[in-house]
Amino acid sequence: MSAGDPQPPEPIPGARLLFSLDPAVAHLNHGSFGSVPIGVQRAQQRLRDETEANPMRFFTQGLVDRIVHTRRHLATFLGADPDGTALIGNATTGAAIVLQSLRLRPGDEIVCTDHGYGAVRLAVERECRRTGAVLRVLPVPLRATDDEIVEIVRTGLRPGRTRLLIVDQITSPTARLLPVREITTAARVHEVPVLIDAAHAPGMLPVDIDAIGADFWVGNLHKWAYAPRGTAVLAVTPAWRQRIEPLVVSWEQESGFPLRVEWQATLDYTAWLAAPVGLYTLRTLGVDRVRAHNAALAAYGQRVVGEALGLQPADLPDPGGPAVAMRLVPLPAGLATTLADATALRLRVAEKLATEVAINAWGGRGWLRLSGQVYNRADEYDRLARRLPALLTELA
């Protein structure tokens, strides 16, 4: 072990007790669905109790004002204009709203990279089938530098034809931080609108949406900002706000954006209203402290699991920034090379090793993705490192 090898951080005292996770399982995949702290769960339950005590009063007396107040709180945390930010269910919903608001026509094209989230790509493909537009995917090498990524995207745009560029702030299948601000600047030169899929950014990274300058930005708060699931935001620049249409029209349609997107009749709004308690929890633990802890723990996990699989440090992909709390470990050749095989292997690891991880197929290879969170401990990654090689050998 060299002096530069990632080491586990000191645990944050009491942090593990904030969650109701099954202690018999190592939960090393916070990035997929997050985990809601107990205090946030209770806050949401109190809101549910309030709803059921008098549904008429809850929905008709002050709910819109409460949504607006919550939105302002969350938007401020993210560096966004509250009047241009809508609360939504998740980042994929936000992408669908943007896509159907573009009013694409035959011959238009949407450009994304091959690191994009699968459900967003499915939404793009559906919109293309409906409108006659086309999707073009730009291959980006996993180890490309920021400058190389910007150049790949810049040269991949077709002014006058490209109607939207979609790029991830942190990629889901490859856990890579992309230079979204520089990409947005390059796209703006060609007058190409940009949608940033920042599903993993809120809470994990310091975010200043206005400074990024993208036309559209979507991000989940139920992953790394401790909000209840179903809490996300769609931020839109002024030029586009009046063109944004909800997927379902309801009673605030004439109010314009963002209320026309937020108000969905009898939607369960308790997740949104409880979300500030998640930010309170994050701030109580110390935002910078949590971010540093999680990133260091993910880096440690990548190292020990990689070593157990016989990999050298050069074999382990860099996430593109020190603050990323997810890391990749390449799996042996021939394993998990398809979505179905990746899913099967993930379930096998969960069953045999009592460990939840993410496994993705990307670029013809299987990849293990590890997350770090305040409820994790170094020994959970050590235990996975000891037991995973034998399981993979058995499957191979």
Tab-separated table of C-alpha atoms in Angstrom:
chain	number	residue	atom	x	y	z
A	1	MET	CA	0.000	0.000	0.000
A	2	SER	CA	1.432	3.391	-0.988
A	3	ALA	CA	1.017	6.687	0.816
A	4	GLY	CA	-1.403	7.808	-1.873
A	5	ASP	CA	-3.800	4.895	-1.476
A	6	PRO	CA	-7.311	6.017	-0.453
A	7	GLN	CA	-7.962	5.416	3.223
A	8	PRO	CA	-11.337	5.229	4.994
A	9	PRO	CA	-12.508	8.422	6.706
A	10	GLU	CA	-13.389	8.695	10.354
A	11	PRO	CA	-17.075	7.804	10.833
A	12	ILE	CA	-19.379	10.696	11.650
A	13	PRO	CA	-20.569	10.014	15.229
A	14	GLY	CA	-24.219	9.031	15.433
A	15	ALA	CA	-24.849	9.264	11.706
A	16	ARG	CA	-25.591	5.592	11.268
A	17	LEU	CA	-28.366	5.763	13.874
A	18	LEU	CA	-30.269	8.281	11.749
A	19	PHE	CA	-31.355	5.577	9.301
A	20	SER	CA	-33.656	2.564	9.576
A	21	LEU	CA	-31.717	0.324	7.179
A	22	ASP	CA	-31.568	-3.426	7.789
A	23	PRO	CA	-28.335	-3.940	9.760
A	24	ALA	CA	-27.943	-7.451	8.330
A	25	VAL	CA	-27.315	-5.997	4.864
A	26	ALA	CA	-24.425	-3.852	3.639
A	27	HIS	CA	-26.100	-1.028	1.730
A	28	LEU	CA	-23.386	0.106	-0.686
A	29	ASN	CA	-25.731	1.475	-3.349
A	30	HIS	CA	-27.080	4.730	-1.976
A	31	GLY	CA	-26.950	6.181	-5.494
A	32	SER	CA	-29.887	4.198	-6.833
A	33	PHE	CA	-32.711	5.041	-4.429
A	34	GLY	CA	-31.121	6.845	-1.505
A	35	SER	CA	-32.156	6.252	2.089
A	36	VAL	CA	-34.516	8.505	4.030
A	37	PRO	CA	-33.397	9.450	7.566
A	38	ILE	CA	-35.787	8.489	10.354
A	39	GLY	CA	-36.492	12.124	11.232
A	40	VAL	CA	-37.525	12.823	7.637
A	41	GLN	CA	-39.707	9.713	7.585
A	42	ARG	CA	-41.490	10.941	10.694
A	43	ALA	CA	-41.941	14.433	9.285
A	44	GLN	CA	-43.558	12.984	6.188
A	45	GLN	CA	-45.774	10.726	8.271
A	46	ARG	CA	-46.998	13.717	10.269
A	47	LEU	CA	-47.924	15.375	6.975
A	48	ARG	CA	-49.766	12.233	5.877
A	49	ASP	CA	-51.635	12.229	9.179
A	50	GLU	CA	-52.551	15.859	8.623
A	51	THR	CA	-53.830	15.017	5.154
A	52	GLU	CA	-56.015	12.167	6.344
A	53	ALA	CA	-57.365	14.103	9.326
A	54	ASN	CA	-59.078	16.508	6.932
A	55	PRO	CA	-58.296	15.996	3.220
A	56	MET	CA	-60.545	18.875	2.153
A	57	ARG	CA	-58.732	21.345	4.366
A	58	PHE	CA	-55.273	20.018	3.446
A	59	PHE	CA	-55.766	20.318	-0.315
A	60	THR	CA	-57.802	23.514	-0.454
A	61	GLN	CA	-56.488	25.746	2.344
A	62	GLY	CA	-52.944	26.926	1.837
A	63	LEU	CA	-51.371	23.939	0.100
A	64	VAL	CA	-50.220	25.993	-2.895
A	65	ASP	CA	-48.516	28.460	-0.562
A	66	ARG	CA	-46.790	25.618	1.255
A	67	ILE	CA	-45.531	24.194	-2.028
A	68	VAL	CA	-44.203	27.611	-3.068
A	69	HIS	CA	-42.468	28.053	0.300
A	70	THR	CA	-40.856	24.612	0.027
A	71	ARG	CA	-39.786	25.261	-3.536
A	72	ARG	CA	-38.058	28.498	-2.525
A	73	HIS	CA	-36.177	26.695	0.235
A	74	LEU	CA	-34.942	23.916	-2.063
A	75	ALA	CA	-34.155	26.222	-4.987
A	76	THR	CA	-32.062	28.473	-2.774
A	77	PHE	CA	-30.020	25.470	-1.615
A	78	LEU	CA	-29.333	24.634	-5.270
A	79	GLY	CA	-28.504	28.151	-6.412
A	80	ALA	CA	-31.567	28.409	-8.637
A	81	ASP	CA	-34.188	31.075	-9.222
A	82	PRO	CA	-37.251	29.917	-7.228
A	83	ASP	CA	-39.569	31.496	-9.792
A	84	GLY	CA	-37.987	29.364	-12.508
A	85	THR	CA	-37.842	26.114	-10.559
A	86	ALA	CA	-40.612	23.522	-10.345
A	87	LEU	CA	-40.935	20.672	-7.879
A	88	ILE	CA	-41.392	17.358	-9.704
A	89	GLY	CA	-41.361	13.650	-8.911
A	90	ASN	CA	-37.926	12.746	-10.260
A	91	ALA	CA	-35.307	13.734	-12.822
A	92	THR	CA	-36.755	11.431	-15.480
A	93	THR	CA	-40.101	13.205	-15.159
A	94	GLY	CA	-38.330	16.511	-15.681
A	95	ALA	CA	-36.657	15.220	-18.831
A	96	ALA	CA	-40.042	14.060	-20.187
A	97	ILE	CA	-41.562	17.488	-19.492
A	98	VAL	CA	-38.765	19.209	-21.390
A	99	LEU	CA	-38.940	16.799	-24.324
A	100	GLN	CA	-42.666	17.206	-24.892
A	101	SER	CA	-42.396	20.994	-24.493
A	102	LEU	CA	-39.881	21.281	-27.362
A	103	ARG	CA	-42.525	20.517	-29.988
A	104	LEU	CA	-40.092	18.573	-32.127
A	105	ARG	CA	-40.628	18.094	-35.848
A	106	PRO	CA	-39.350	15.610	-38.443
A	107	GLY	CA	-35.676	16.209	-39.130
A	108	ASP	CA	-34.927	17.682	-35.690
A	109	GLU	CA	-32.350	15.849	-33.651
A	110	ILE	CA	-31.548	15.319	-30.006
A	111	VAL	CA	-27.950	14.670	-29.024
A	112	CYS	CA	-26.741	12.855	-25.914
A	113	THR	CA	-23.680	10.881	-24.830
A	114	ASP	CA	-23.388	7.141	-24.363
A	115	HIS	CA	-23.106	7.716	-20.589
A	116	GLY	CA	-26.734	8.815	-20.263
A	117	TYR	CA	-29.339	7.278	-17.982
A	118	GLY	CA	-31.313	4.500	-19.650
A	119	ALA	CA	-34.801	5.752	-18.773
A	120	VAL	CA	-34.027	9.214	-20.161
A	121	ARG	CA	-32.832	7.634	-23.382
A	122	LEU	CA	-36.080	5.642	-23.571
A	123	ALA	CA	-38.027	8.895	-23.167
A	124	VAL	CA	-36.036	10.477	-25.995
A	125	GLU	CA	-36.630	7.477	-28.242
A	126	ARG	CA	-40.373	7.620	-27.574
A	127	GLU	CA	-40.517	11.336	-28.356
A	128	CYS	CA	-38.591	10.734	-31.558
A	129	ARG	CA	-41.056	8.052	-32.634
A	130	ARG	CA	-43.938	10.423	-31.945
A	131	THR	CA	-42.481	13.428	-33.759
A	132	GLY	CA	-40.168	12.120	-36.447
A	133	ALA	CA	-37.100	13.580	-34.745
A	134	VAL	CA	-33.911	11.534	-34.447
A	135	LEU	CA	-31.563	10.679	-31.591
A	136	ARG	CA	-27.813	10.831	-32.068
A	137	VAL	CA	-25.529	9.375	-29.408
A	138	LEU	CA	-21.969	10.652	-29.020
A	139	PRO	CA	-19.478	8.041	-27.782
A	140	VAL	CA	-17.300	9.452	-24.995
A	141	PRO	CA	-14.337	7.349	-23.777
A	142	LEU	CA	-14.512	6.566	-20.078
A	143	ARG	CA	-11.087	8.069	-19.478
A	144	ALA	CA	-11.523	11.158	-21.653
A	145	THR	CA	-10.299	14.414	-20.114
A	146	ASP	CA	-12.658	17.319	-19.536
A	147	ASP	CA	-11.217	19.153	-22.542
A	148	GLU	CA	-11.663	16.079	-24.705
A	149	ILE	CA	-15.273	15.669	-23.560
A	150	VAL	CA	-16.095	19.293	-24.355
A	151	GLU	CA	-14.523	18.930	-27.804
A	152	ILE	CA	-16.418	15.698	-28.543
A	153	VAL	CA	-19.694	17.376	-27.668
A	154	ARG	CA	-18.875	20.636	-29.468
A	155	THR	CA	-18.022	18.905	-32.732
A	156	GLY	CA	-21.066	16.645	-32.384
A	157	LEU	CA	-23.568	19.510	-32.506
A	158	ARG	CA	-25.269	20.530	-35.739
A	159	PRO	CA	-26.433	24.155	-35.531
A	160	GLY	CA	-29.893	24.577	-36.993
A	161	ARG	CA	-30.673	20.899	-36.657
A	162	THR	CA	-29.765	19.937	-33.084
A	163	ARG	CA	-32.753	20.995	-30.992
A	164	LEU	CA	-31.499	19.714	-27.651
A	165	LEU	CA	-28.291	18.467	-26.062
A	166	ILE	CA	-28.707	16.204	-23.019
A	167	VAL	CA	-25.686	15.687	-20.792
A	168	ASP	CA	-25.333	14.238	-17.295
A	169	GLN	CA	-23.670	16.135	-14.472
A	170	ILE	CA	-22.759	12.827	-12.825
A	171	THR	CA	-23.323	9.820	-15.042
A	172	SER	CA	-25.330	6.946	-13.607
A	173	PRO	CA	-23.774	3.913	-15.350
A	174	THR	CA	-20.176	5.175	-15.182
A	175	ALA	CA	-20.105	7.437	-12.080
A	176	ARG	CA	-18.295	10.165	-14.006
A	177	LEU	CA	-18.440	13.882	-13.251
A	178	LEU	CA	-18.772	15.795	-16.525
A	179	PRO	CA	-17.787	19.438	-17.119
A	180	VAL	CA	-21.359	20.613	-17.605
A	181	ARG	CA	-20.646	24.331	-17.328
A	182	GLU	CA	-18.027	24.205	-20.093
A	183	ILE	CA	-20.257	21.980	-22.223
A	184	THR	CA	-23.139	24.424	-21.807
A	185	THR	CA	-20.905	27.319	-22.858
A	186	ALA	CA	-19.810	25.426	-25.968
A	187	ALA	CA	-23.400	24.586	-26.886
A	188	ARG	CA	-24.543	28.172	-26.382
A	189	VAL	CA	-22.097	29.343	-29.064
A	190	HIS	CA	-24.118	27.237	-31.519
A	191	GLU	CA	-27.459	28.272	-29.953
A	192	VAL	CA	-28.231	24.687	-28.970
A	193	PRO	CA	-30.410	24.335	-25.829
A	194	VAL	CA	-28.962	22.144	-23.067
A	195	LEU	CA	-30.681	19.834	-20.589
A	196	ILE	CA	-28.490	18.815	-17.647
A	197	ASP	CA	-29.514	15.517	-16.062
A	198	ALA	CA	-28.171	16.092	-12.552
A	199	ALA	CA	-30.000	13.238	-10.840
A	200	HIS	CA	-27.070	12.616	-8.464
A	201	ALA	CA	-25.843	16.178	-7.911
A	202	PRO	CA	-28.075	17.706	-5.173
A	203	GLY	CA	-26.494	16.968	-1.822
A	204	MET	CA	-23.440	15.206	-3.228
A	205	LEU	CA	-21.906	18.264	-4.896
A	206	PRO	CA	-21.985	22.006	-4.284
A	207	VAL	CA	-24.498	23.098	-6.923
A	208	ASP	CA	-25.053	26.535	-8.443
A	209	ILE	CA	-27.646	25.998	-11.146
A	210	ASP	CA	-27.717	29.600	-12.319
A	211	ALA	CA	-23.924	29.601	-12.725
A	212	ILE	CA	-24.052	26.506	-14.948
A	213	GLY	CA	-26.281	28.421	-17.332
A	214	ALA	CA	-28.099	25.471	-18.907
A	215	ASP	CA	-31.553	25.991	-20.379
A	216	PHE	CA	-32.924	23.079	-18.322
A	217	TRP	CA	-31.551	21.365	-15.218
A	218	VAL	CA	-33.150	18.420	-13.435
A	219	GLY	CA	-31.979	16.874	-10.186
A	220	ASN	CA	-33.213	14.519	-7.473
A	221	LEU	CA	-33.121	15.446	-3.806
A	222	HIS	CA	-34.099	11.958	-2.675
A	223	LYS	CA	-30.667	10.500	-3.412
A	224	TRP	CA	-27.986	12.567	-1.684
A	225	ALA	CA	-30.020	15.352	-0.001
A	226	TYR	CA	-32.004	13.008	2.286
A	227	ALA	CA	-35.438	14.020	0.980
A	228	PRO	CA	-38.303	11.521	0.719
A	229	ARG	CA	-38.440	9.704	-2.598
A	230	GLY	CA	-40.323	11.535	-5.281
A	231	THR	CA	-38.622	14.891	-4.636
A	232	ALA	CA	-36.832	16.559	-7.524
A	233	VAL	CA	-36.608	19.918	-9.257
A	234	LEU	CA	-36.752	21.199	-12.814
A	235	ALA	CA	-35.001	24.555	-13.245
A	236	VAL	CA	-35.676	26.495	-16.458
A	237	THR	CA	-34.129	29.680	-17.818
A	238	PRO	CA	-36.475	32.660	-18.388
A	239	ALA	CA	-36.595	32.269	-22.170
A	240	TRP	CA	-38.205	28.838	-21.898
A	241	ARG	CA	-40.513	29.129	-18.896
A	242	GLN	CA	-43.729	30.000	-20.674
A	243	ARG	CA	-43.178	27.196	-23.174
A	244	ILE	CA	-42.974	24.488	-20.509
A	245	GLU	CA	-46.128	22.388	-20.353
A	246	PRO	CA	-46.956	19.776	-17.685
A	247	LEU	CA	-47.445	16.161	-18.623
A	248	VAL	CA	-50.919	16.383	-17.057
A	249	VAL	CA	-53.044	19.543	-17.098
A	250	SER	CA	-54.668	20.500	-13.804
A	251	TRP	CA	-56.152	23.498	-12.003
A	252	GLU	CA	-53.033	25.687	-11.900
A	253	GLN	CA	-52.553	25.541	-15.687
A	254	GLU	CA	-53.336	29.239	-16.112
A	255	SER	CA	-50.845	30.193	-13.402
A	256	GLY	CA	-47.928	29.451	-15.737
A	257	PHE	CA	-44.625	27.865	-14.865
A	258	PRO	CA	-43.763	26.573	-12.306
A	259	LEU	CA	-47.164	26.061	-10.639
A	260	ARG	CA	-48.707	24.539	-13.757
A	261	VAL	CA	-46.104	21.775	-13.512
A	262	GLU	CA	-46.234	21.357	-9.733
A	263	TRP	CA	-49.976	21.168	-9.155
A	264	GLN	CA	-51.189	17.685	-10.045
A	265	ALA	CA	-54.537	17.524	-8.229
A	266	THR	CA	-54.487	14.682	-5.663
A	267	LEU	CA	-50.773	13.991	-5.901
A	268	ASP	CA	-49.186	13.084	-2.553
A	269	TYR	CA	-47.321	16.320	-1.801
A	270	THR	CA	-45.988	15.165	1.565
A	271	ALA	CA	-42.592	14.158	0.131
A	272	TRP	CA	-41.980	17.692	-1.114
A	273	LEU	CA	-43.173	19.339	2.101
A	274	ALA	CA	-40.888	17.118	4.185
A	275	ALA	CA	-37.839	17.676	1.965
A	276	PRO	CA	-36.522	20.680	3.966
A	277	VAL	CA	-36.139	18.339	6.945
A	278	GLY	CA	-33.730	16.334	4.805
A	279	LEU	CA	-31.656	19.454	4.161
A	280	TYR	CA	-31.799	20.237	7.883
A	281	THR	CA	-30.405	16.765	8.593
A	282	LEU	CA	-27.625	17.282	6.064
A	283	ARG	CA	-26.726	20.650	7.534
A	284	THR	CA	-26.813	19.289	11.079
A	285	LEU	CA	-24.256	16.634	10.158
A	286	GLY	CA	-22.235	19.263	8.287
A	287	VAL	CA	-22.651	19.525	4.522
A	288	ASP	CA	-18.931	19.679	3.717
A	289	ARG	CA	-18.155	16.995	6.277
A	290	VAL	CA	-20.715	14.609	4.784
A	291	ARG	CA	-19.496	15.220	1.247
A	292	ALA	CA	-15.842	14.644	2.159
A	293	HIS	CA	-16.705	11.515	4.159
A	294	ASN	CA	-18.794	9.964	1.409
A	295	ALA	CA	-16.307	10.633	-1.372
A	296	ALA	CA	-13.403	9.262	0.679
A	297	LEU	CA	-15.335	6.141	1.640
A	298	ALA	CA	-16.322	5.427	-1.979
A	299	ALA	CA	-12.686	5.832	-3.044
A	300	TYR	CA	-11.598	3.424	-0.313
A	301	GLY	CA	-14.213	0.894	-1.393
A	302	GLN	CA	-13.071	1.124	-4.997
A	303	ARG	CA	-9.473	0.478	-3.938
A	304	VAL	CA	-10.026	-2.551	-1.710
A	305	VAL	CA	-12.520	-4.250	-4.037
A	306	GLY	CA	-10.304	-3.511	-7.016
A	307	GLU	CA	-7.269	-4.999	-5.261
A	308	ALA	CA	-9.274	-8.097	-4.370
A	309	LEU	CA	-10.090	-8.585	-8.044
A	310	GLY	CA	-6.415	-8.302	-8.986
A	311	LEU	CA	-6.685	-4.821	-10.492
A	312	GLN	CA	-3.976	-2.188	-10.456
A	313	PRO	CA	-4.689	1.466	-9.551
A	314	ALA	CA	-4.439	2.368	-13.247
A	315	ASP	CA	-7.285	-0.062	-13.967
A	316	LEU	CA	-9.709	1.838	-11.733
A	317	PRO	CA	-11.564	4.689	-13.468
A	318	ASP	CA	-11.209	8.195	-12.065
A	319	PRO	CA	-14.626	9.777	-11.393
A	320	GLY	CA	-13.508	13.134	-12.773
A	321	GLY	CA	-13.432	14.935	-9.441
A	322	PRO	CA	-12.560	14.266	-5.804
A	323	ALA	CA	-16.066	15.000	-4.488
A	324	VAL	CA	-17.881	12.177	-6.315
A	325	ALA	CA	-19.293	9.673	-3.814
A	326	MET	CA	-19.676	6.836	-6.340
A	327	ARG	CA	-16.845	4.786	-7.820
A	328	LEU	CA	-16.523	2.105	-10.507
A	329	VAL	CA	-14.752	-1.229	-10.424
A	330	PRO	CA	-14.458	-3.130	-13.727
A	331	LEU	CA	-15.652	-6.715	-13.496
A	332	PRO	CA	-13.837	-9.642	-15.128
A	333	ALA	CA	-14.313	-9.874	-18.884
A	334	GLY	CA	-17.472	-11.676	-19.928
A	335	LEU	CA	-19.450	-10.931	-16.756
A	336	ALA	CA	-22.528	-8.663	-16.722
A	337	THR	CA	-22.074	-7.479	-20.299
A	338	THR	CA	-25.836	-7.084	-20.855
A	339	LEU	CA	-28.544	-5.407	-18.804
A	340	ALA	CA	-30.148	-8.762	-18.011
A	341	ASP	CA	-26.856	-10.293	-16.903
A	342	ALA	CA	-25.981	-7.224	-14.822
A	343	THR	CA	-29.326	-7.430	-13.055
A	344	ALA	CA	-28.889	-11.148	-12.412
A	345	LEU	CA	-25.427	-10.610	-10.939
A	346	ARG	CA	-26.641	-7.782	-8.699
A	347	LEU	CA	-29.371	-10.020	-7.317
A	348	ARG	CA	-26.858	-12.821	-6.770
A	349	VAL	CA	-24.544	-10.510	-4.819
A	350	ALA	CA	-27.493	-9.354	-2.712
A	351	GLU	CA	-28.591	-12.927	-1.991
A	352	LYS	CA	-25.228	-14.576	-1.381
A	353	LEU	CA	-23.227	-11.728	0.129
A	354	ALA	CA	-26.004	-9.723	1.835
A	355	THR	CA	-24.688	-6.651	0.045
A	356	GLU	CA	-26.548	-4.169	-2.149
A	357	VAL	CA	-24.476	-2.758	-5.001
A	358	ALA	CA	-25.136	-1.359	-8.461
A	359	ILE	CA	-23.973	-3.369	-11.464
A	360	ASN	CA	-24.211	-1.892	-14.936
A	361	ALA	CA	-23.365	-3.041	-18.429
A	362	TRP	CA	-21.597	-0.306	-20.364
A	363	GLY	CA	-19.261	-0.335	-23.333
A	364	GLY	CA	-19.385	-4.117	-23.683
A	365	ARG	CA	-18.242	-4.703	-20.107
A	366	GLY	CA	-19.746	-5.154	-16.665
A	367	TRP	CA	-19.080	-2.539	-13.985
A	368	LEU	CA	-19.596	-2.619	-10.239
A	369	ARG	CA	-20.617	0.785	-8.844
A	370	LEU	CA	-20.047	1.488	-5.165
A	371	SER	CA	-21.491	4.403	-3.199
A	372	GLY	CA	-20.319	5.924	0.059
A	373	GLN	CA	-22.743	7.315	2.634
A	374	VAL	CA	-22.622	8.291	6.301
A	375	TYR	CA	-24.253	5.020	7.385
A	376	ASN	CA	-21.499	2.943	5.720
A	377	ARG	CA	-18.333	1.646	7.377
A	378	ALA	CA	-15.001	0.564	5.926
A	379	ASP	CA	-15.495	-3.024	7.080
A	380	GLU	CA	-18.508	-3.382	4.751
A	381	TYR	CA	-16.271	-2.792	1.730
A	382	ASP	CA	-13.566	-5.013	3.233
A	383	ARG	CA	-16.092	-7.835	3.635
A	384	LEU	CA	-17.258	-7.441	0.032
A	385	ALA	CA	-13.637	-7.488	-1.116
A	386	ARG	CA	-13.000	-10.761	0.717
A	387	ARG	CA	-16.067	-12.572	-0.568
A	388	LEU	CA	-16.735	-11.195	-4.066
A	389	PRO	CA	-13.830	-12.876	-5.926
A	390	ALA	CA	-15.016	-16.378	-5.023
A	391	LEU	CA	-18.576	-15.589	-6.138
A	392	LEU	CA	-17.369	-14.198	-9.463
A	393	THR	CA	-15.118	-17.210	-10.003
A	394	GLU	CA	-18.061	-19.511	-9.363
A	395	LEU	CA	-20.212	-17.643	-11.888
A	396	ALA	CA	-17.450	-17.509	-14.504
